[in-house]
Amino acid sequence: MKPSLPQPSETELAVLVGSLPSHEREGQVFLRLRSAIGWSNLRGLAAHAKLRTTLVVGLSVLFWIGLFVLFYEGFKFVVSHVGQSGASLHAKTILFVFSLFFSSLQVMLIFSAGIILYGSLYASRETKFLMTLPVRDERIVFFRFQEAIFFSSWGFILLASPMLVAYGWVVQSPWYYFAYLPFLLIAFAYIPSSIGAIGCLLLMRHLPRMRRVAIGLASVVVIVIAYQSIWRTLAIADADLLGAAWFKKTYLRFSFTRGEWLPSTWLSHALIDAARRWDLNPDDLPWLESGKYLVLIVSNALMLHLIVKWIGKRVFRESYWGLATRPAKKGRVDLAWIDLIAEKLMFAFPKQTRLLISKDLRLFRRDPVQWSQFLIFFGLLTLYFANVDRFRQHKTDLSVLTWVNVVSFLNLAVVGLILSTFTTRFIYPLLSLEGRRFWILSLLPVERETIIWGKFWFAAGGSWLPCSALVLLSDLTLDVSWMVVGVHQLICLLLCVGLSGMAVGLGAMMPNFREQSPSKIAAGFGGTLNLVLSALYILVVVLLTALPCHFYLLAGRAEMPPKFLQVGYLRFWLLTGILASTALAAVVTIVPLRKGLKAFRNLEV
């Protein structure tokens, strides 16, 4: 029976509350703490990591400029073709794009903020220290919630800002469009982040008693909703594929993303209204209409801010101690079935490497933060690949064959990009998280190189199995040729090996043993650098093989192909692209691992 914690009397509570500083003074102290931490980090980067900071800032700027150019050309195409059909159709098209984009990011922000808040609030030693200070519970929650907002929304700002600036530039928006933009983005990001924080606090309040039920129900709800949405979206007649009727039906099927109660819809309407030129119609006041949506978004963000503090005041301390004092389960001596399967699959590795890989595998499957994200993203991809069969009909048509090849390689690139986020989020921080128990590893009769190789094989093998299965499912659903299936499997193997080597190598070169949160480690310089380099590597590898393979298939079907599209020439081009991709994969795998082994061998903790 779980012992009950002693509850203070009303008199004791009154004395304790009366001895606390005022809300204003408490906020000032934590603001000074936040400012001191921020300035200390900036001074440390300027003094000891100038090259790293310059590289991250430079790559981020290049990434922003690349997205701006891409969105600029896209909106220019939409305005030039759709704008000629009337302002109403143009507004509907842009509303469809904005609503779909922001609604998807809205869901991601909810999960991201909730997961990050759990790691920084319930699994941090700093929280234990803050709870010993004479501060209010809601202040601790809000202090950690600020970090969750920052780490979960910086990617949203990086993706959304070039798109919105490009749209305003294309349609020649007035000045107040760009003035509203930062306030709209910040207030919008606050709403789903607050919802994620509320869900995290309420879930942790009841998690010790109903952990399996809560996680199981959440997984079932997400899978059912995603399956129904994808099924309705893809249930389109083949004759309407990419035609006017197809776009009309697609617009109607995504009507759930334009609900008037969604913050993403408020943001989309605010942006479209602010982008209209008031001088074209003196009676129209778009700045006023957009300002109303801005007030609506800001007021809801402030209301959710108060709700987060109110819930944190009432449930945080009880949920924290309830989670920390829950009775431990009796350990099982026998191995789980997944461990037995993994042991049989790793028969070729030395015993020490097998033990290290098994340790990382058990830590992964015992951490719901990791496997839940893995299950959600790859489960959604599985549902999508299982239903994306609309392109395989009428394969005698050359245009449809072109789309089949393009979609198959795009699916491969999507799998690679999602894999890059997982290697950055989970694989890169692995060695940094060993800092708390590094002294144990140092006492073991195990070479440090074995630790690095264990992390690498765990990442490469654990990522290759699901990724190759997803790519194979996509190819079989699209009914592509067996040559393309073989090329895709080879590319998938190269991506898994290269991304794993890059994440493990950079993680060993730039470890952060002071930080306990994997999300914060991944959001640092090394994690950002790993994510950018991973995206560039995926882009180069896919292009080296996708273009020659695509043209090779088209040349075999064309009656009179041009000289540069002759089958013999393209066969040589395809072979060269595969060899170049293999060489690039070897470089991005071997070079970071060698430097990581050298740095980890000389590391003193």
Short mmCIF file of N, CA, C and O in Angstrom, two decimals, residues 167-274:
data_model
loop_
_atom_site.label_atom_id
_atom_site.label_comp_id
_atom_site.label_asym_id
_atom_site.label_seq_id
_atom_site.Cartn_x
_atom_site.Cartn_y
_atom_site.Cartn_z
N TYR A 167 5.45 35.40 -49.20
CA TYR A 167 4.09 35.68 -49.65
C TYR A 167 3.81 37.18 -49.61
O TYR A 167 3.24 37.74 -50.56
N GLY A 168 4.20 37.83 -48.53
CA GLY A 168 4.00 39.28 -48.47
C GLY A 168 4.77 40.02 -49.54
O GLY A 168 4.29 41.03 -50.09
N TRP A 169 5.95 39.52 -49.89
CA TRP A 169 6.75 40.15 -50.94
C TRP A 169 6.11 39.97 -52.31
O TRP A 169 6.10 40.88 -53.14
N VAL A 170 5.55 38.78 -52.56
CA VAL A 170 4.96 38.49 -53.87
C VAL A 170 3.70 39.31 -54.11
O VAL A 170 3.51 39.89 -55.19
N VAL A 171 2.82 39.37 -53.11
CA VAL A 171 1.55 40.08 -53.29
C VAL A 171 1.66 41.56 -52.96
O VAL A 171 0.65 42.27 -52.98
N GLN A 172 2.88 42.03 -52.66
CA GLN A 172 3.13 43.45 -52.36
C GLN A 172 2.25 43.93 -51.21
O GLN A 172 1.47 44.87 -51.32
N SER A 173 2.40 43.25 -50.08
CA SER A 173 1.59 43.57 -48.91
C SER A 173 1.98 44.91 -48.33
O SER A 173 3.13 45.36 -48.46
N PRO A 174 1.06 45.59 -47.67
CA PRO A 174 1.39 46.86 -47.00
C PRO A 174 2.30 46.64 -45.80
O PRO A 174 2.55 45.51 -45.37
N TRP A 175 2.75 47.74 -45.22
CA TRP A 175 3.75 47.65 -44.17
C TRP A 175 3.23 46.97 -42.91
O TRP A 175 3.99 46.32 -42.19
N TYR A 176 1.92 47.12 -42.62
CA TYR A 176 1.41 46.55 -41.38
C TYR A 176 1.35 45.03 -41.44
O TYR A 176 1.26 44.37 -40.40
N TYR A 177 1.40 44.44 -42.64
CA TYR A 177 1.48 42.98 -42.72
C TYR A 177 2.77 42.48 -42.06
O TYR A 177 2.76 41.53 -41.26
N PHE A 178 3.87 43.12 -42.39
CA PHE A 178 5.16 42.73 -41.81
C PHE A 178 5.26 43.16 -40.35
O PHE A 178 6.00 42.54 -39.57
N ALA A 179 4.53 44.20 -39.96
CA ALA A 179 4.54 44.62 -38.55
C ALA A 179 3.76 43.64 -37.69
O ALA A 179 4.13 43.36 -36.54
N TYR A 180 2.64 43.10 -38.22
CA TYR A 180 1.85 42.12 -37.48
C TYR A 180 2.54 40.76 -37.39
O TYR A 180 2.26 39.99 -36.46
N LEU A 181 3.40 40.46 -38.34
CA LEU A 181 3.92 39.11 -38.51
C LEU A 181 4.58 38.53 -37.25
O LEU A 181 4.22 37.43 -36.81
N PRO A 182 5.54 39.21 -36.61
CA PRO A 182 6.17 38.59 -35.43
C PRO A 182 5.21 38.38 -34.28
O PRO A 182 5.28 37.36 -33.58
N PHE A 183 4.27 39.31 -34.07
CA PHE A 183 3.31 39.16 -32.97
C PHE A 183 2.36 37.99 -33.25
O PHE A 183 2.00 37.25 -32.32
N LEU A 184 1.95 37.82 -34.51
CA LEU A 184 1.07 36.72 -34.86
C LEU A 184 1.75 35.38 -34.65
O LEU A 184 1.15 34.44 -34.09
N LEU A 185 3.01 35.26 -35.08
CA LEU A 185 3.72 33.98 -34.97
C LEU A 185 3.98 33.61 -33.51
O LEU A 185 3.79 32.46 -33.10
N ILE A 186 4.41 34.58 -32.72
CA ILE A 186 4.73 34.30 -31.32
C ILE A 186 3.46 33.94 -30.54
O ILE A 186 3.44 32.97 -29.77
N ALA A 187 2.39 34.70 -30.75
CA ALA A 187 1.14 34.40 -30.04
C ALA A 187 0.56 33.07 -30.48
O ALA A 187 0.02 32.31 -29.65
N PHE A 188 0.66 32.76 -31.77
CA PHE A 188 0.14 31.48 -32.24
C PHE A 188 0.93 30.31 -31.65
O PHE A 188 0.35 29.30 -31.23
N ALA A 189 2.27 30.43 -31.63
CA ALA A 189 3.09 29.35 -31.07
C ALA A 189 2.80 29.13 -29.59
O ALA A 189 2.94 28.01 -29.09
N TYR A 190 2.38 30.18 -28.90
CA TYR A 190 2.10 30.06 -27.47
C TYR A 190 0.86 29.20 -27.20
O TYR A 190 0.80 28.50 -26.19
N ILE A 191 -0.11 29.23 -28.13
CA ILE A 191 -1.37 28.51 -27.88
C ILE A 191 -1.17 27.00 -27.90
O ILE A 191 -1.50 26.31 -26.93
N PRO A 192 -0.65 26.38 -28.99
CA PRO A 192 -0.46 24.92 -28.93
C PRO A 192 0.57 24.49 -27.90
O PRO A 192 0.45 23.40 -27.33
N SER A 193 1.58 25.33 -27.64
CA SER A 193 2.54 24.98 -26.59
C SER A 193 1.87 24.93 -25.23
O SER A 193 2.16 24.05 -24.40
N SER A 194 0.95 25.86 -24.97
CA SER A 194 0.22 25.84 -23.71
C SER A 194 -0.69 24.62 -23.61
O SER A 194 -0.80 24.01 -22.54
N ILE A 195 -1.33 24.26 -24.72
CA ILE A 195 -2.18 23.06 -24.71
C ILE A 195 -1.34 21.82 -24.42
O ILE A 195 -1.75 20.93 -23.65
N GLY A 196 -0.15 21.73 -25.02
CA GLY A 196 0.73 20.61 -24.74
C GLY A 196 1.17 20.58 -23.29
O GLY A 196 1.26 19.51 -22.67
N ALA A 197 1.44 21.76 -22.71
CA ALA A 197 1.84 21.82 -21.30
C ALA A 197 0.69 21.40 -20.38
O ALA A 197 0.89 20.67 -19.40
N ILE A 198 -0.53 21.84 -20.69
CA ILE A 198 -1.69 21.44 -19.88
C ILE A 198 -1.90 19.94 -19.96
O ILE A 198 -2.15 19.27 -18.94
N GLY A 199 -1.79 19.38 -21.16
CA GLY A 199 -1.93 17.93 -21.29
C GLY A 199 -0.86 17.18 -20.53
O GLY A 199 -1.14 16.13 -19.92
N CYS A 200 0.38 17.70 -20.55
CA CYS A 200 1.47 17.04 -19.81
C CYS A 200 1.19 17.05 -18.31
O CYS A 200 1.35 16.03 -17.63
N LEU A 201 0.78 18.20 -17.77
CA LEU A 201 0.54 18.30 -16.33
C LEU A 201 -0.62 17.40 -15.89
O LEU A 201 -0.55 16.71 -14.87
N LEU A 202 -1.71 17.40 -16.67
CA LEU A 202 -2.85 16.57 -16.30
C LEU A 202 -2.54 15.07 -16.46
O LEU A 202 -2.99 14.25 -15.65
N LEU A 203 -1.77 14.74 -17.49
CA LEU A 203 -1.41 13.34 -17.68
C LEU A 203 -0.50 12.85 -16.55
O LEU A 203 -0.69 11.74 -16.02
N MET A 204 0.48 13.66 -16.15
CA MET A 204 1.36 13.26 -15.07
C MET A 204 0.64 13.24 -13.72
O MET A 204 1.07 12.56 -12.79
N ARG A 205 -0.46 13.98 -13.64
CA ARG A 205 -1.25 13.94 -12.40
C ARG A 205 -1.85 12.56 -12.18
O ARG A 205 -1.94 12.08 -11.04
N HIS A 206 -2.27 11.89 -13.25
CA HIS A 206 -2.91 10.59 -13.14
C HIS A 206 -2.04 9.44 -13.65
O HIS A 206 -2.49 8.30 -13.64
N LEU A 207 -0.84 9.76 -14.13
CA LEU A 207 -0.01 8.72 -14.76
C LEU A 207 0.40 7.61 -13.80
O LEU A 207 0.40 6.45 -14.20
N PRO A 208 0.77 7.88 -12.53
CA PRO A 208 1.19 6.77 -11.68
C PRO A 208 0.12 5.70 -11.51
O PRO A 208 0.44 4.53 -11.29
N ARG A 209 -1.17 6.08 -11.62
CA ARG A 209 -2.24 5.10 -11.41
C ARG A 209 -2.74 4.48 -12.70
O ARG A 209 -3.24 3.36 -12.69
N MET A 210 -2.65 5.20 -13.80
CA MET A 210 -3.22 4.69 -15.05
C MET A 210 -2.26 4.96 -16.21
O MET A 210 -2.63 5.50 -17.23
N ARG A 211 -1.00 4.58 -16.02
CA ARG A 211 0.01 4.86 -17.04
C ARG A 211 -0.28 4.12 -18.32
O ARG A 211 -0.31 4.71 -19.41
N ARG A 212 -0.49 2.82 -18.24
CA ARG A 212 -0.71 2.04 -19.45
C ARG A 212 -2.01 2.41 -20.15
O ARG A 212 -2.08 2.47 -21.37
N VAL A 213 -3.04 2.70 -19.37
CA VAL A 213 -4.33 3.05 -19.97
C VAL A 213 -4.22 4.38 -20.72
O VAL A 213 -4.71 4.52 -21.85
N ALA A 214 -3.56 5.37 -20.11
CA ALA A 214 -3.45 6.67 -20.75
C ALA A 214 -2.64 6.59 -22.03
O ALA A 214 -3.03 7.13 -23.08
N ILE A 215 -1.49 5.92 -21.97
CA ILE A 215 -0.65 5.81 -23.16
C ILE A 215 -1.34 5.00 -24.25
O ILE A 215 -1.31 5.34 -25.44
N GLY A 216 -2.01 3.91 -23.86
CA GLY A 216 -2.71 3.10 -24.85
C GLY A 216 -3.84 3.85 -25.53
O GLY A 216 -3.99 3.80 -26.75
N LEU A 217 -4.66 4.56 -24.74
CA LEU A 217 -5.76 5.32 -25.32
C LEU A 217 -5.27 6.43 -26.23
O LEU A 217 -5.82 6.67 -27.31
N ALA A 218 -4.21 7.13 -25.80
CA ALA A 218 -3.67 8.20 -26.64
C ALA A 218 -3.14 7.65 -27.96
O ALA A 218 -3.37 8.25 -29.03
N SER A 219 -2.46 6.51 -27.93
CA SER A 219 -1.94 5.92 -29.16
C SER A 219 -3.08 5.49 -30.09
O SER A 219 -3.04 5.73 -31.30
N VAL A 220 -4.11 4.88 -29.52
CA VAL A 220 -5.24 4.43 -30.35
C VAL A 220 -5.96 5.62 -30.97
O VAL A 220 -6.32 5.60 -32.16
N VAL A 221 -6.17 6.68 -30.19
CA VAL A 221 -6.87 7.86 -30.73
C VAL A 221 -6.08 8.49 -31.86
O VAL A 221 -6.63 8.85 -32.92
N VAL A 222 -4.76 8.65 -31.68
CA VAL A 222 -3.92 9.25 -32.73
C VAL A 222 -3.95 8.40 -33.99
O VAL A 222 -4.09 8.91 -35.11
N ILE A 223 -3.83 7.09 -33.85
CA ILE A 223 -3.80 6.21 -35.03
C ILE A 223 -5.14 6.22 -35.75
O ILE A 223 -5.21 6.30 -36.99
N VAL A 224 -6.25 6.17 -35.00
CA VAL A 224 -7.57 6.16 -35.63
C VAL A 224 -7.84 7.47 -36.36
O VAL A 224 -8.30 7.47 -37.52
N ILE A 225 -7.55 8.60 -35.72
CA ILE A 225 -7.78 9.88 -36.36
C ILE A 225 -6.92 10.03 -37.60
O ILE A 225 -7.37 10.49 -38.67
N ALA A 226 -5.65 9.65 -37.50
CA ALA A 226 -4.75 9.76 -38.66
C ALA A 226 -5.20 8.85 -39.79
O ALA A 226 -5.20 9.25 -40.97
N TYR A 227 -5.63 7.64 -39.46
CA TYR A 227 -6.06 6.72 -40.51
C TYR A 227 -7.32 7.23 -41.21
O TYR A 227 -7.41 7.18 -42.45
N GLN A 228 -8.28 7.72 -40.44
CA GLN A 228 -9.50 8.23 -41.04
C GLN A 228 -9.21 9.44 -41.93
O GLN A 228 -9.77 9.58 -43.02
N SER A 229 -8.32 10.33 -41.46
CA SER A 229 -7.99 11.52 -42.25
C SER A 229 -7.30 11.14 -43.55
O SER A 229 -7.64 11.65 -44.63
N ILE A 230 -6.32 10.24 -43.47
CA ILE A 230 -5.60 9.84 -44.68
C ILE A 230 -6.51 9.07 -45.63
O ILE A 230 -6.46 9.25 -46.85
N TRP A 231 -7.38 8.22 -45.08
CA TRP A 231 -8.26 7.43 -45.94
C TRP A 231 -9.24 8.33 -46.70
O TRP A 231 -9.47 8.16 -47.90
N ARG A 232 -9.82 9.32 -46.01
CA ARG A 232 -10.74 10.22 -46.69
C ARG A 232 -10.02 11.09 -47.70
O ARG A 232 -10.55 11.41 -48.75
N THR A 233 -8.78 11.46 -47.39
CA THR A 233 -8.03 12.31 -48.31
C THR A 233 -7.66 11.58 -49.59
O THR A 233 -7.71 12.14 -50.69
N LEU A 234 -7.29 10.31 -49.46
CA LEU A 234 -6.83 9.56 -50.62
C LEU A 234 -7.95 8.86 -51.37
O LEU A 234 -7.71 8.28 -52.43
N ALA A 235 -9.15 8.86 -50.84
CA ALA A 235 -10.28 8.20 -51.50
C ALA A 235 -10.83 9.08 -52.61
O ALA A 235 -11.91 9.65 -52.52
N ILE A 236 -10.05 9.21 -53.67
CA ILE A 236 -10.40 10.06 -54.80
C ILE A 236 -10.40 9.21 -56.05
O ILE A 236 -9.56 8.34 -56.22
N ALA A 237 -11.32 9.46 -56.94
CA ALA A 237 -11.40 8.69 -58.17
C ALA A 237 -10.14 8.86 -58.98
O ALA A 237 -9.57 9.95 -59.07
N ASP A 238 -9.70 7.78 -59.61
CA ASP A 238 -8.45 7.82 -60.36
C ASP A 238 -8.55 8.73 -61.58
O ASP A 238 -7.57 9.32 -62.02
N ALA A 239 -9.75 8.87 -62.13
CA ALA A 239 -9.89 9.70 -63.32
C ALA A 239 -9.70 11.17 -63.01
O ALA A 239 -9.39 11.97 -63.89
N ASP A 240 -9.86 11.56 -61.75
CA ASP A 240 -9.73 12.96 -61.37
C ASP A 240 -8.32 13.33 -60.92
O ASP A 240 -8.10 14.42 -60.39
N LEU A 241 -7.36 12.42 -61.06
CA LEU A 241 -6.04 12.63 -60.50
C LEU A 241 -5.39 13.88 -61.07
O LEU A 241 -5.23 14.03 -62.29
N LEU A 242 -5.05 14.83 -60.18
CA LEU A 242 -4.36 16.08 -60.50
C LEU A 242 -5.14 16.98 -61.44
O LEU A 242 -4.59 17.92 -61.99
N GLY A 243 -6.42 16.71 -61.62
CA GLY A 243 -7.25 17.58 -62.43
C GLY A 243 -7.98 18.60 -61.57
O GLY A 243 -7.80 18.70 -60.36
N ALA A 244 -8.88 19.39 -62.23
CA ALA A 244 -9.62 20.42 -61.49
C ALA A 244 -10.54 19.79 -60.45
O ALA A 244 -10.65 20.29 -59.32
N ALA A 245 -11.21 18.68 -60.85
CA ALA A 245 -12.08 18.00 -59.88
C ALA A 245 -11.29 17.43 -58.72
O ALA A 245 -11.75 17.41 -57.58
N TRP A 246 -10.06 16.94 -58.99
CA TRP A 246 -9.22 16.38 -57.94
C TRP A 246 -8.86 17.45 -56.92
O TRP A 246 -8.93 17.23 -55.71
N PHE A 247 -8.48 18.64 -57.39
CA PHE A 247 -8.13 19.72 -56.47
C PHE A 247 -9.36 20.19 -55.69
O PHE A 247 -9.27 20.53 -54.51
N LYS A 248 -10.52 20.20 -56.34
CA LYS A 248 -11.74 20.62 -55.65
C LYS A 248 -12.09 19.65 -54.54
O LYS A 248 -12.43 20.05 -53.42
N LYS A 249 -12.01 18.34 -54.85
CA LYS A 249 -12.31 17.34 -53.83
C LYS A 249 -11.28 17.37 -52.71
O LYS A 249 -11.61 17.18 -51.53
N THR A 250 -10.02 17.59 -53.08
CA THR A 250 -8.98 17.69 -52.04
C THR A 250 -9.24 18.88 -51.12
O THR A 250 -9.08 18.80 -49.90
N TYR A 251 -9.66 19.99 -51.70
CA TYR A 251 -9.97 21.19 -50.91
C TYR A 251 -11.10 20.90 -49.92
O TYR A 251 -11.06 21.32 -48.75
N LEU A 252 -12.12 20.17 -50.38
CA LEU A 252 -13.24 19.84 -49.51
C LEU A 252 -12.85 18.83 -48.44
O LEU A 252 -13.31 18.91 -47.29
N ARG A 253 -11.99 17.87 -48.78
CA ARG A 253 -11.62 16.84 -47.81
C ARG A 253 -10.74 17.39 -46.70
O ARG A 253 -10.66 16.81 -45.63
N PHE A 254 -10.04 18.48 -46.95
CA PHE A 254 -9.23 19.11 -45.92
C PHE A 254 -9.98 20.25 -45.23
O PHE A 254 -9.34 21.13 -44.64
N SER A 255 -11.29 20.25 -45.32
CA SER A 255 -12.07 21.31 -44.68
C SER A 255 -11.93 21.30 -43.16
O SER A 255 -12.14 22.32 -42.51
N PHE A 256 -11.56 20.14 -42.59
CA PHE A 256 -11.41 20.08 -41.13
C PHE A 256 -10.25 20.93 -40.64
O PHE A 256 -10.19 21.27 -39.45
N THR A 257 -9.32 21.28 -41.53
CA THR A 257 -8.20 22.15 -41.12
C THR A 257 -8.58 23.62 -41.13
O THR A 257 -7.77 24.46 -40.73
N ARG A 258 -9.80 23.93 -41.59
CA ARG A 258 -10.25 25.33 -41.66
C ARG A 258 -11.40 25.61 -40.70
O ARG A 258 -12.20 26.52 -40.94
N GLY A 259 -11.50 24.83 -39.64
CA GLY A 259 -12.54 25.08 -38.65
C GLY A 259 -12.36 26.43 -37.98
O GLY A 259 -11.23 26.85 -37.68
N GLU A 260 -13.45 27.11 -37.74
CA GLU A 260 -13.38 28.46 -37.17
C GLU A 260 -12.87 28.46 -35.74
O GLU A 260 -12.49 29.52 -35.22
N TRP A 261 -12.87 27.33 -35.07
CA TRP A 261 -12.40 27.27 -33.68
C TRP A 261 -10.91 26.97 -33.58
O TRP A 261 -10.37 26.94 -32.47
N LEU A 262 -10.23 26.78 -34.71
CA LEU A 262 -8.81 26.43 -34.69
C LEU A 262 -7.95 27.69 -34.71
O LEU A 262 -8.19 28.61 -35.51
N PRO A 263 -6.92 27.76 -33.87
CA PRO A 263 -6.00 28.91 -33.93
C PRO A 263 -5.30 29.03 -35.28
O PRO A 263 -4.96 30.14 -35.70
N SER A 264 -5.06 27.91 -35.96
CA SER A 264 -4.44 27.97 -37.28
C SER A 264 -5.32 28.71 -38.27
O SER A 264 -4.81 29.43 -39.14
N THR A 265 -6.65 28.58 -38.15
CA THR A 265 -7.56 29.32 -39.02
C THR A 265 -7.53 30.81 -38.70
O THR A 265 -7.56 31.65 -39.61
N TRP A 266 -7.47 31.15 -37.43
CA TRP A 266 -7.37 32.57 -37.06
C TRP A 266 -6.10 33.18 -37.65
O TRP A 266 -6.14 34.29 -38.20
N LEU A 267 -5.00 32.46 -37.53
CA LEU A 267 -3.75 32.98 -38.06
C LEU A 267 -3.81 33.12 -39.58
O LEU A 267 -3.32 34.12 -40.14
N SER A 268 -4.40 32.16 -40.27
CA SER A 268 -4.49 32.22 -41.73
C SER A 268 -5.32 33.41 -42.18
O SER A 268 -4.94 34.15 -43.09
N HIS A 269 -6.48 33.63 -41.53
CA HIS A 269 -7.32 34.77 -41.89
C HIS A 269 -6.61 36.09 -41.58
O HIS A 269 -6.73 37.06 -42.35
N ALA A 270 -5.90 36.15 -40.46
CA ALA A 270 -5.18 37.38 -40.11
C ALA A 270 -4.12 37.71 -41.16
O ALA A 270 -3.97 38.87 -41.57
N LEU A 271 -3.41 36.71 -41.62
CA LEU A 271 -2.36 36.95 -42.62
C LEU A 271 -2.95 37.36 -43.97
O LEU A 271 -2.44 38.26 -44.64
N ILE A 272 -4.03 36.69 -44.38
CA ILE A 272 -4.64 37.02 -45.67
C ILE A 272 -5.25 38.42 -45.65
O ILE A 272 -5.11 39.19 -46.62
N ASP A 273 -5.89 38.77 -44.55
CA ASP A 273 -6.47 40.11 -44.45
C ASP A 273 -5.38 41.18 -44.41
O ASP A 273 -5.53 42.25 -45.03
N ALA A 274 -4.32 40.93 -43.68
CA ALA A 274 -3.25 41.93 -43.59
C ALA A 274 -2.51 42.09 -44.90
O ALA A 274 -1.94 43.17 -45.17
#
